[in-house]
PDB file of C-alpha atoms and ligand atoms in Angstrom:
ATOM      1  CA  MET O   1     153.001  41.643  97.642  1.00 87.00           C
ATOM      2  CA  LYS O   2     149.397  42.517  98.254  1.00 96.00           C
ATOM      3  CA  PRO O   3     147.812  42.153 101.863  1.00 98.00           C
ATOM      4  CA  ILE O   4     146.097  38.921 103.045  1.00 98.00           C
ATOM      5  CA  GLY O   5     142.652  39.361 104.628  1.00 98.00           C
ATOM      6  CA  VAL O   6     141.902  37.275 107.652  1.00 98.00           C
ATOM      7  CA  PHE O   7     138.174  36.905 108.171  1.00 98.00           C
ATOM      8  CA  GLY O   8     137.240  34.866 111.174  1.00 96.00           C
ATOM      9  CA  GLY O   9     133.826  34.073 112.477  1.00 95.00           C
ATOM     10  CA  THR O  10     131.626  31.314 113.845  1.00 95.00           C
ATOM     11  CA  PHE O  11     129.896  31.294 110.435  1.00 97.00           C
ATOM     12  CA  ASP O  12     126.883  29.490 111.953  1.00 98.00           C
ATOM     13  CA  PRO O  13     125.926  29.738 109.162  1.00 98.00           C
ATOM     14  CA  ILE O  14     127.938  31.931 106.581  1.00 98.00           C
ATOM     15  CA  HIS O  15     125.689  34.283 104.746  1.00 98.00           C
ATOM     16  CA  TYR O  16     125.719  37.073 102.086  1.00 98.00           C
ATOM     17  CA  GLY O  17     126.484  39.693 104.782  1.00 95.00           C
ATOM     18  CA  HIS O  18     129.898  37.901 105.344  1.00 97.00           C
ATOM     19  CA  LEU O  19     130.506  37.136 101.644  1.00 98.00           C
ATOM     20  CA  ARG O  20     129.728  40.553 100.301  1.00 97.00           C
ATOM     21  CA  THR O  21     131.879  42.202 103.023  1.00 97.00           C
ATOM     22  CA  ALA O  22     134.819  40.011 102.224  1.00 98.00           C
ATOM     23  CA  PHE O  23     134.362  40.579  98.485  1.00 98.00           C
ATOM     24  CA  GLU O  24     134.203  44.254  98.779  1.00 97.00           C
ATOM     25  CA  MET O  25     137.358  44.323 101.005  1.00 97.00           C
ATOM     26  CA  LEU O  26     139.102  42.019  98.478  1.00 98.00           C
ATOM     27  CA  GLN O  27     138.298  44.485  95.618  1.00 98.00           C
ATOM     28  CA  ALA O  28     138.419  47.877  97.264  1.00 97.00           C
ATOM     29  CA  LEU O  29     141.565  47.284  99.422  1.00 98.00           C
ATOM     30  CA  ARG O  30     143.180  45.349  96.680  1.00 98.00           C
ATOM     31  CA  PHE O  31     143.889  42.234  98.896  1.00 98.00           C
ATOM     32  CA  ASP O  32     145.567  39.270  97.359  1.00 98.00           C
ATOM     33  CA  GLN O  33     143.181  36.846  99.132  1.00 98.00           C
ATOM     34  CA  VAL O  34     140.694  36.673 101.982  1.00 98.00           C
ATOM     35  CA  ARG O  35     141.029  33.716 104.234  1.00 98.00           C
ATOM     36  CA  PHE O  36     137.897  32.548 105.866  1.00 98.00           C
ATOM     37  CA  ILE O  37     138.758  31.072 109.246  1.00 98.00           C
ATOM     38  CA  PRO O  38     135.827  29.324 110.998  1.00 96.00           C
ATOM     39  CA  CYS O  39     136.149  29.464 114.798  1.00 93.00           C
ATOM     40  CA  GLY O  40     136.770  26.025 116.313  1.00 86.00           C
ATOM     41  CA  ASP O  41     135.704  26.664 119.887  1.00 81.00           C
ATOM     42  CA  PRO O  42     134.529  30.287 120.319  1.00 77.00           C
ATOM     43  CA  PRO O  43     135.776  31.416 123.675  1.00 75.00           C
ATOM     44  CA  HIS O  44     133.515  34.435 123.968  1.00 72.00           C
ATOM     45  CA  ARG O  45     130.188  32.763 123.371  1.00 74.00           C
ATOM     46  CA  GLY O  46     128.482  29.402 124.038  1.00 80.00           C
ATOM     47  CA  GLU O  47     128.325  26.242 121.988  1.00 87.00           C
ATOM     48  CA  THR O  48     127.665  26.688 118.241  1.00 92.00           C
ATOM     49  CA  PHE O  49     124.459  25.414 116.840  1.00 95.00           C
ATOM     50  CA  ALA O  50     125.912  23.624 113.822  1.00 97.00           C
ATOM     51  CA  SER O  51     128.992  21.359 114.446  1.00 95.00           C
ATOM     52  CA  ALA O  52     132.425  22.488 113.447  1.00 93.00           C
ATOM     53  CA  THR O  53     132.326  20.207 110.519  1.00 94.00           C
ATOM     54  CA  GLU O  54     129.024  21.462 109.203  1.00 97.00           C
ATOM     55  CA  ARG O  55     130.194  25.059 109.603  1.00 97.00           C
ATOM     56  CA  LEU O  56     133.363  24.351 107.722  1.00 97.00           C
ATOM     57  CA  ASP O  57     131.293  22.590 105.006  1.00 98.00           C
ATOM     58  CA  MET O  58     129.055  25.649 104.649  1.00 98.00           C
ATOM     59  CA  VAL O  59     132.121  27.961 104.310  1.00 98.00           C
ATOM     60  CA  ARG O  60     133.738  25.621 101.796  1.00 98.00           C
ATOM     61  CA  VAL O  61     130.725  25.559  99.517  1.00 98.00           C
ATOM     62  CA  ALA O  62     130.052  29.251  99.948  1.00 98.00           C
ATOM     63  CA  VAL O  63     133.525  30.360  98.754  1.00 98.00           C
ATOM     64  CA  ALA O  64     134.245  27.582  96.286  1.00 97.00           C
ATOM     65  CA  GLU O  65     133.612  29.655  93.104  1.00 92.00           C
ATOM     66  CA  GLN O  66     135.257  32.867  94.059  1.00 97.00           C
ATOM     67  CA  PRO O  67     138.874  33.426  93.182  1.00 97.00           C
ATOM     68  CA  GLY O  68     140.826  35.033  96.031  1.00 98.00           C
ATOM     69  CA  PHE O  69     138.556  33.433  98.653  1.00 98.00           C
ATOM     70  CA  VAL O  70     140.408  30.815 100.693  1.00 98.00           C
ATOM     71  CA  VAL O  71     139.123  28.420 103.419  1.00 98.00           C
ATOM     72  CA  ASP O  72     141.598  28.104 106.272  1.00 98.00           C
ATOM     73  CA  ASP O  73     140.627  25.452 108.888  1.00 97.00           C
ATOM     74  CA  ARG O  74     143.608  26.132 111.282  1.00 96.00           C
ATOM     75  CA  GLU O  75     141.354  26.925 114.185  1.00 95.00           C
ATOM     76  CA  LEU O  76     139.461  23.607 113.823  1.00 93.00           C
ATOM     77  CA  GLU O  77     142.752  21.663 113.532  1.00 93.00           C
ATOM     78  CA  ARG O  78     144.278  23.390 116.431  1.00 88.00           C
ATOM     79  CA  GLY O  79     141.570  22.390 118.969  1.00 82.00           C
ATOM     80  CA  GLY O  80     140.986  24.169 122.314  1.00 83.00           C
ATOM     81  CA  PRO O  81     139.602  27.660 122.530  1.00 86.00           C
ATOM     82  CA  SER O  82     140.087  29.601 119.269  1.00 89.00           C
ATOM     83  CA  TYR O  83     141.983  32.762 120.232  1.00 93.00           C
ATOM     84  CA  SER O  84     142.477  35.116 117.359  1.00 95.00           C
ATOM     85  CA  ILE O  85     145.935  36.150 118.695  1.00 96.00           C
ATOM     86  CA  ASP O  86     147.125  32.490 118.196  1.00 96.00           C
ATOM     87  CA  THR O  87     145.668  32.401 114.645  1.00 96.00           C
ATOM     88  CA  LEU O  88     147.367  35.729 113.741  1.00 98.00           C
ATOM     89  CA  THR O  89     150.574  34.540 115.230  1.00 98.00           C
ATOM     90  CA  THR O  90     150.700  31.362 113.175  1.00 97.00           C
ATOM     91  CA  LEU O  91     149.701  33.390 110.039  1.00 98.00           C
ATOM     92  CA  ARG O  92     152.543  35.769 110.725  1.00 98.00           C
ATOM     93  CA  GLU O  93     154.911  32.872 111.004  1.00 98.00           C
ATOM     94  CA  GLU O  94     153.675  31.411 107.790  1.00 98.00           C
ATOM     95  CA  PHE O  95     153.731  34.755 105.899  1.00 98.00           C
ATOM     96  CA  PRO O  96     156.564  36.729 107.739  1.00 97.00           C
ATOM     97  CA  ASP O  97     156.828  39.593 105.087  1.00 97.00           C
ATOM     98  CA  ARG O  98     153.037  40.071 104.094  1.00 98.00           C
ATOM     99  CA  SER O  99     150.692  42.575 105.257  1.00 98.00           C
ATOM    100  CA  LEU O 100     147.900  40.817 107.203  1.00 98.00           C
ATOM    101  CA  GLY O 101     144.383  42.484 107.663  1.00 98.00           C
ATOM    102  CA  LEU O 102     142.181  41.079 110.314  1.00 98.00           C
ATOM    103  CA  ILE O 103     138.579  41.812 109.069  1.00 98.00           C
ATOM    104  CA  VAL O 104     135.923  42.437 111.765  1.00 96.00           C
ATOM    105  CA  GLY O 105     132.403  43.926 111.669  1.00 93.00           C
ATOM    106  CA  MET O 106     131.936  47.114 113.703  1.00 92.00           C
ATOM    107  CA  ASP O 107     129.925  45.110 116.319  1.00 89.00           C
ATOM    108  CA  ALA O 108     132.954  42.841 116.790  1.00 91.00           C
ATOM    109  CA  PHE O 109     135.358  45.721 116.920  1.00 94.00           C
ATOM    110  CA  LEU O 110     133.443  47.357 119.699  1.00 93.00           C
ATOM    111  CA  GLY O 111     133.850  44.176 121.682  1.00 93.00           C
ATOM    112  CA  LEU O 112     137.514  43.862 121.068  1.00 95.00           C
ATOM    113  CA  PRO O 113     138.617  44.771 124.618  1.00 94.00           C
ATOM    114  CA  ARG O 114     137.030  41.509 125.748  1.00 92.00           C
ATOM    115  CA  TRP O 115     139.230  39.453 123.382  1.00 93.00           C
ATOM    116  CA  HIS O 116     142.181  37.541 124.714  1.00 93.00           C
ATOM    117  CA  ARG O 117     145.403  39.580 124.406  1.00 95.00           C
ATOM    118  CA  TRP O 118     143.633  42.017 122.052  1.00 95.00           C
ATOM    119  CA  THR O 119     146.237  44.756 122.579  1.00 94.00           C
ATOM    120  CA  GLU O 120     148.768  42.529 120.741  1.00 97.00           C
ATOM    121  CA  PHE O 121     146.808  42.256 117.585  1.00 98.00           C
ATOM    122  CA  LEU O 122     148.276  45.398 115.953  1.00 98.00           C
ATOM    123  CA  ASP O 123     151.787  44.026 116.556  1.00 98.00           C
ATOM    124  CA  VAL O 124     150.951  41.283 114.152  1.00 98.00           C
ATOM    125  CA  ALA O 125     148.359  42.559 111.811  1.00 98.00           C
ATOM    126  CA  HIS O 126     146.173  45.573 110.654  1.00 98.00           C
ATOM    127  CA  ILE O 127     142.616  45.672 111.806  1.00 98.00           C
ATOM    128  CA  ILE O 128     140.021  46.322 109.033  1.00 98.00           C
ATOM    129  CA  VAL O 129     136.580  47.288 110.368  1.00 97.00           C
ATOM    130  CA  ALA O 130     133.486  46.823 108.231  1.00 94.00           C
ATOM    131  CA  HIS O 131     130.571  49.008 108.990  1.00 83.00           C
ATOM    132  CA  ARG O 132     127.425  47.183 110.036  1.00 70.00           C
ATOM    133  CA  PRO O 133     124.002  48.557 110.273  1.00 66.00           C
ATOM    134  CA  GLY O 134     123.213  50.282 113.608  1.00 75.00           C
ATOM    135  CA  TRP O 135     126.762  50.493 114.858  1.00 79.00           C
ATOM    136  CA  ARG O 136     128.880  53.639 115.339  1.00 82.00           C
ATOM    137  CA  ALA O 137     132.696  53.933 115.442  1.00 85.00           C
ATOM    138  CA  PRO O 138     133.905  54.625 119.004  1.00 88.00           C
ATOM    139  CA  ASP O 139     135.216  58.091 119.726  1.00 88.00           C
ATOM    140  CA  ILE O 140     136.026  57.622 123.425  1.00 90.00           C
ATOM    141  CA  GLY O 141     137.587  54.901 125.619  1.00 92.00           C
ATOM    142  CA  PRO O 142     140.493  52.564 124.687  1.00 93.00           C
ATOM    143  CA  LEU O 143     139.209  51.916 121.210  1.00 95.00           C
ATOM    144  CA  GLY O 144     138.627  55.595 120.490  1.00 95.00           C
ATOM    145  CA  GLU O 145     142.186  56.368 121.560  1.00 95.00           C
ATOM    146  CA  LEU O 146     143.463  53.537 119.544  1.00 95.00           C
ATOM    147  CA  LEU O 147     141.671  54.876 116.514  1.00 95.00           C
ATOM    148  CA  VAL O 148     143.274  58.323 117.003  1.00 95.00           C
ATOM    149  CA  GLU O 149     146.741  56.613 117.329  1.00 96.00           C
ATOM    150  CA  CYS O 150     146.569  53.926 114.523  1.00 97.00           C
ATOM    151  CA  GLY O 151     143.590  54.858 112.354  1.00 97.00           C
ATOM    152  CA  THR O 152     144.306  55.483 108.718  1.00 97.00           C
ATOM    153  CA  HIS O 153     142.195  56.337 105.702  1.00 96.00           C
ATOM    154  CA  ARG O 154     144.839  55.460 103.206  1.00 97.00           C
ATOM    155  CA  ILE O 155     144.720  52.055 101.621  1.00 97.00           C
ATOM    156  CA  SER O 156     148.328  52.473 100.635  1.00 98.00           C
ATOM    157  CA  ASP O 157     149.321  52.249 104.375  1.00 98.00           C
ATOM    158  CA  LEU O 158     147.786  48.730 104.436  1.00 98.00           C
ATOM    159  CA  HIS O 159     150.043  47.720 101.498  1.00 98.00           C
ATOM    160  CA  GLU O 160     153.287  49.423 102.645  1.00 98.00           C
ATOM    161  CA  LEU O 161     153.141  48.328 106.289  1.00 98.00           C
ATOM    162  CA  THR O 162     152.631  44.826 107.319  1.00 98.00           C
ATOM    163  CA  HIS O 163     150.702  45.517 110.485  1.00 98.00           C
ATOM    164  CA  GLY O 164     149.843  48.254 113.007  1.00 98.00           C
ATOM    165  CA  CYS O 165     146.909  50.210 111.266  1.00 98.00           C
ATOM    166  CA  ILE O 166     143.199  50.343 111.876  1.00 98.00           C
ATOM    167  CA  HIS O 167     141.189  51.086 108.814  1.00 97.00           C
ATOM    168  CA  ILE O 168     137.369  51.611 108.715  1.00 95.00           C
ATOM    169  CA  HIS O 169     135.746  50.648 105.601  1.00 94.00           C
ATOM    170  CA  ALA O 170     132.215  51.177 104.578  1.00 91.00           C
ATOM    171  CA  VAL O 171     130.610  48.229 102.917  1.00 93.00           C
ATOM    172  CA  THR O 172     127.171  47.618 101.454  1.00 93.00           C
ATOM    173  CA  GLN O 173     124.841  47.260 104.465  1.00 88.00           C
ATOM    174  CA  LEU O 174     123.188  43.941 104.403  1.00 91.00           C
ATOM    175  CA  GLU O 175     121.257  43.587 107.564  1.00 88.00           C
ATOM    176  CA  ILE O 176     121.599  39.717 107.768  1.00 94.00           C
ATOM    177  CA  SER O 177     122.801  37.851 110.769  1.00 94.00           C
ATOM    178  CA  SER O 178     123.394  34.104 111.420  1.00 97.00           C
ATOM    179  CA  THR O 179     121.085  34.414 114.464  1.00 97.00           C
ATOM    180  CA  GLU O 180     118.221  35.473 112.229  1.00 97.00           C
ATOM    181  CA  ILE O 181     118.844  32.706 109.740  1.00 98.00           C
ATOM    182  CA  ARG O 182     118.911  30.079 112.563  1.00 98.00           C
ATOM    183  CA  GLU O 183     115.614  31.502 113.984  1.00 97.00           C
ATOM    184  CA  LEU O 184     114.004  31.438 110.498  1.00 97.00           C
ATOM    185  CA  VAL O 185     114.818  27.760 110.073  1.00 97.00           C
ATOM    186  CA  GLU O 186     113.744  26.815 113.642  1.00 96.00           C
ATOM    187  CA  ALA O 187     110.369  28.565 112.945  1.00 96.00           C
ATOM    188  CA  GLY O 188     109.899  26.357 109.839  1.00 95.00           C
ATOM    189  CA  ARG O 189     110.645  29.194 107.305  1.00 96.00           C
ATOM    190  CA  ASP O 190     113.079  29.282 104.401  1.00 97.00           C
ATOM    191  CA  PRO O 191     116.240  31.384 104.623  1.00 97.00           C
ATOM    192  CA  ARG O 192     116.584  31.291 100.796  1.00 97.00           C
ATOM    193  CA  PHE O 193     118.254  34.439  99.186  1.00 97.00           C
ATOM    194  CA  LEU O 194     120.049  35.253 102.380  1.00 98.00           C
ATOM    195  CA  MET O 195     122.995  32.978 101.556  1.00 98.00           C
ATOM    196  CA  PRO O 196     124.133  30.930  98.523  1.00 98.00           C
ATOM    197  CA  ASP O 197     121.916  27.998  97.614  1.00 97.00           C
ATOM    198  CA  ALA O 198     124.807  25.566  98.340  1.00 98.00           C
ATOM    199  CA  VAL O 199     124.869  26.743 101.926  1.00 98.00           C
ATOM    200  CA  ARG O 200     121.145  26.273 102.260  1.00 98.00           C
ATOM    201  CA  ASN O 201     121.459  22.771 100.831  1.00 97.00           C
ATOM    202  CA  VAL O 202     124.013  21.933 103.572  1.00 97.00           C
ATOM    203  CA  ILE O 203     121.453  23.319 106.167  1.00 98.00           C
ATOM    204  CA  ALA O 204     118.713  21.154 104.609  1.00 97.00           C
ATOM    205  CA  GLU O 205     120.684  17.948 104.390  1.00 96.00           C
ATOM    206  CA  SER O 206     122.277  18.231 107.853  1.00 97.00           C
ATOM    207  CA  GLY O 207     119.142  19.517 109.642  1.00 96.00           C
ATOM    208  CA  CYS O 208     121.540  21.419 111.760  1.00 97.00           C
ATOM    209  CA  TYR O 209     119.093  24.287 112.557  1.00 97.00           C
ATOM    210  CA  GLY O 210     115.862  22.288 112.178  1.00 95.00           C
ATOM    211  CA  LYS O 211     113.840  20.785 109.435  1.00 94.00           C
ATOM    212  CA  LEU O 212     114.286  22.654 106.074  1.00 93.00           C
ATOM    213  CA  ASP O 213     112.989  21.340 102.723  1.00 85.00           C
ATOM    214  CA  ALA O 214     115.361  22.766 100.196  1.00 76.00           C
ATOM    215  CA  LYS O 215     113.370  21.842  97.107  1.00 73.00           C
TER     216      LYS O 215
HETATM  217  P1  ATP N   1     125.519  35.644 115.038  1.00 86.45           P
HETATM  218  O1  ATP N   1     124.185  36.260 114.657  1.00 86.45           O
HETATM  219  O2  ATP N   1     125.502  34.131 115.341  1.00 86.45           O
HETATM  220  O3  ATP N   1     126.144  36.447 116.213  1.00 86.45           O
HETATM  221  P2  ATP N   1     126.967  36.853 112.729  1.00 86.45           P
HETATM  222  O4  ATP N   1     125.948  36.981 111.694  1.00 86.45           O
HETATM  223  O5  ATP N   1     127.293  38.171 113.576  1.00 86.45           O
HETATM  224  O6  ATP N   1     126.550  35.763 113.834  1.00 86.45           O
HETATM  225  P3  ATP N   1     129.635  35.860 112.881  1.00 86.45           P
HETATM  226  O7  ATP N   1     130.077  34.622 112.284  1.00 86.45           O
HETATM  227  O8  ATP N   1     129.631  35.963 114.351  1.00 86.45           O
HETATM  228  O9  ATP N   1     128.293  36.227 112.193  1.00 86.45           O
HETATM  229  O10 ATP N   1     130.510  37.056 112.290  1.00 86.45           O
HETATM  230  C1  ATP N   1     131.837  36.905 111.844  1.00 86.45           C
HETATM  231  C2  ATP N   1     132.281  38.369 111.426  1.00 86.45           C
HETATM  232  O11 ATP N   1     131.417  38.908 110.407  1.00 86.45           O
HETATM  233  C3  ATP N   1     132.132  39.463 112.573  1.00 86.45           C
HETATM  234  O12 ATP N   1     133.292  40.226 112.523  1.00 86.45           O
HETATM  235  C4  ATP N   1     130.870  40.126 112.230  1.00 86.45           C
HETATM  236  O13 ATP N   1     130.874  41.495 112.739  1.00 86.45           O
HETATM  237  C5  ATP N   1     130.843  40.129 110.695  1.00 86.45           C
HETATM  238  N1  ATP N   1     129.556  40.135 110.167  1.00 86.45           N
HETATM  239  C6  ATP N   1     128.501  39.332 110.403  1.00 86.45           C
HETATM  240  N2  ATP N   1     127.402  39.754 109.624  1.00 86.45           N
HETATM  241  C7  ATP N   1     127.750  40.821 108.971  1.00 86.45           C
HETATM  242  C8  ATP N   1     127.023  41.613 107.989  1.00 86.45           C
HETATM  243  N3  ATP N   1     125.705  41.398 107.802  1.00 86.45           N
HETATM  244  N4  ATP N   1     127.707  42.630 107.463  1.00 86.45           N
HETATM  245  C9  ATP N   1     129.015  42.907 107.852  1.00 86.45           C
HETATM  246  N5  ATP N   1     129.693  42.137 108.618  1.00 86.45           N
HETATM  247  C10 ATP N   1     129.172  41.124 109.200  1.00 86.45           C
END
């Protein structure tokens, strides 16, 4: 049984940086599926700009056409702060024998020691790190040590073991961020071609980041 990719984020909004990363992981790591899990209440950052429903809508329309992409709204359903360890634990209960791969960008990986109960993640899942422009893999500190202990270059390890490995995977570098998209819309400019048109339509219809004429 092929691994399940677990891709969490605020997705405020989802963009081609997320989608291309997930797609390359799906193909190159031979994942069965990638589950997009919008964060309900992100504990490590302030309020989101779009509502939870709007962010979920954007994720839904963005992944609708891609086989293997799955929307998973468990963090929104759960309520309260969205801790990744809780999400991983419920996924592990649901898929007891499957390999699970938590997908994070390098920026998020470097911040991992600030995440709630992060040292338990590898007891439940692998961690798959996507390179992002401008970020380097750690070679010192707790993450550097963890990489020495659990790092693997072998994709077969991610298939043969259900959890416990860290794999750094180079993906096409698309220097797009949700912050930049929100700022563009707020400044009255059009974020077209940074995300699927269907996502841009949700932004225009909801006005969640400011006025946008999607015509
Ligand atoms: P913001 O600008 O609001 O901080 P973001 O664009 O970083 O948002 P998130 O929803 O916070 O998006 O990111 C979810 C996950 O996707 C994180 O693990 C992040 O590292 C990764 N990610 C975001 N943008 C990219 C990108 N352009 N390429 C690869 N990974 C990305």
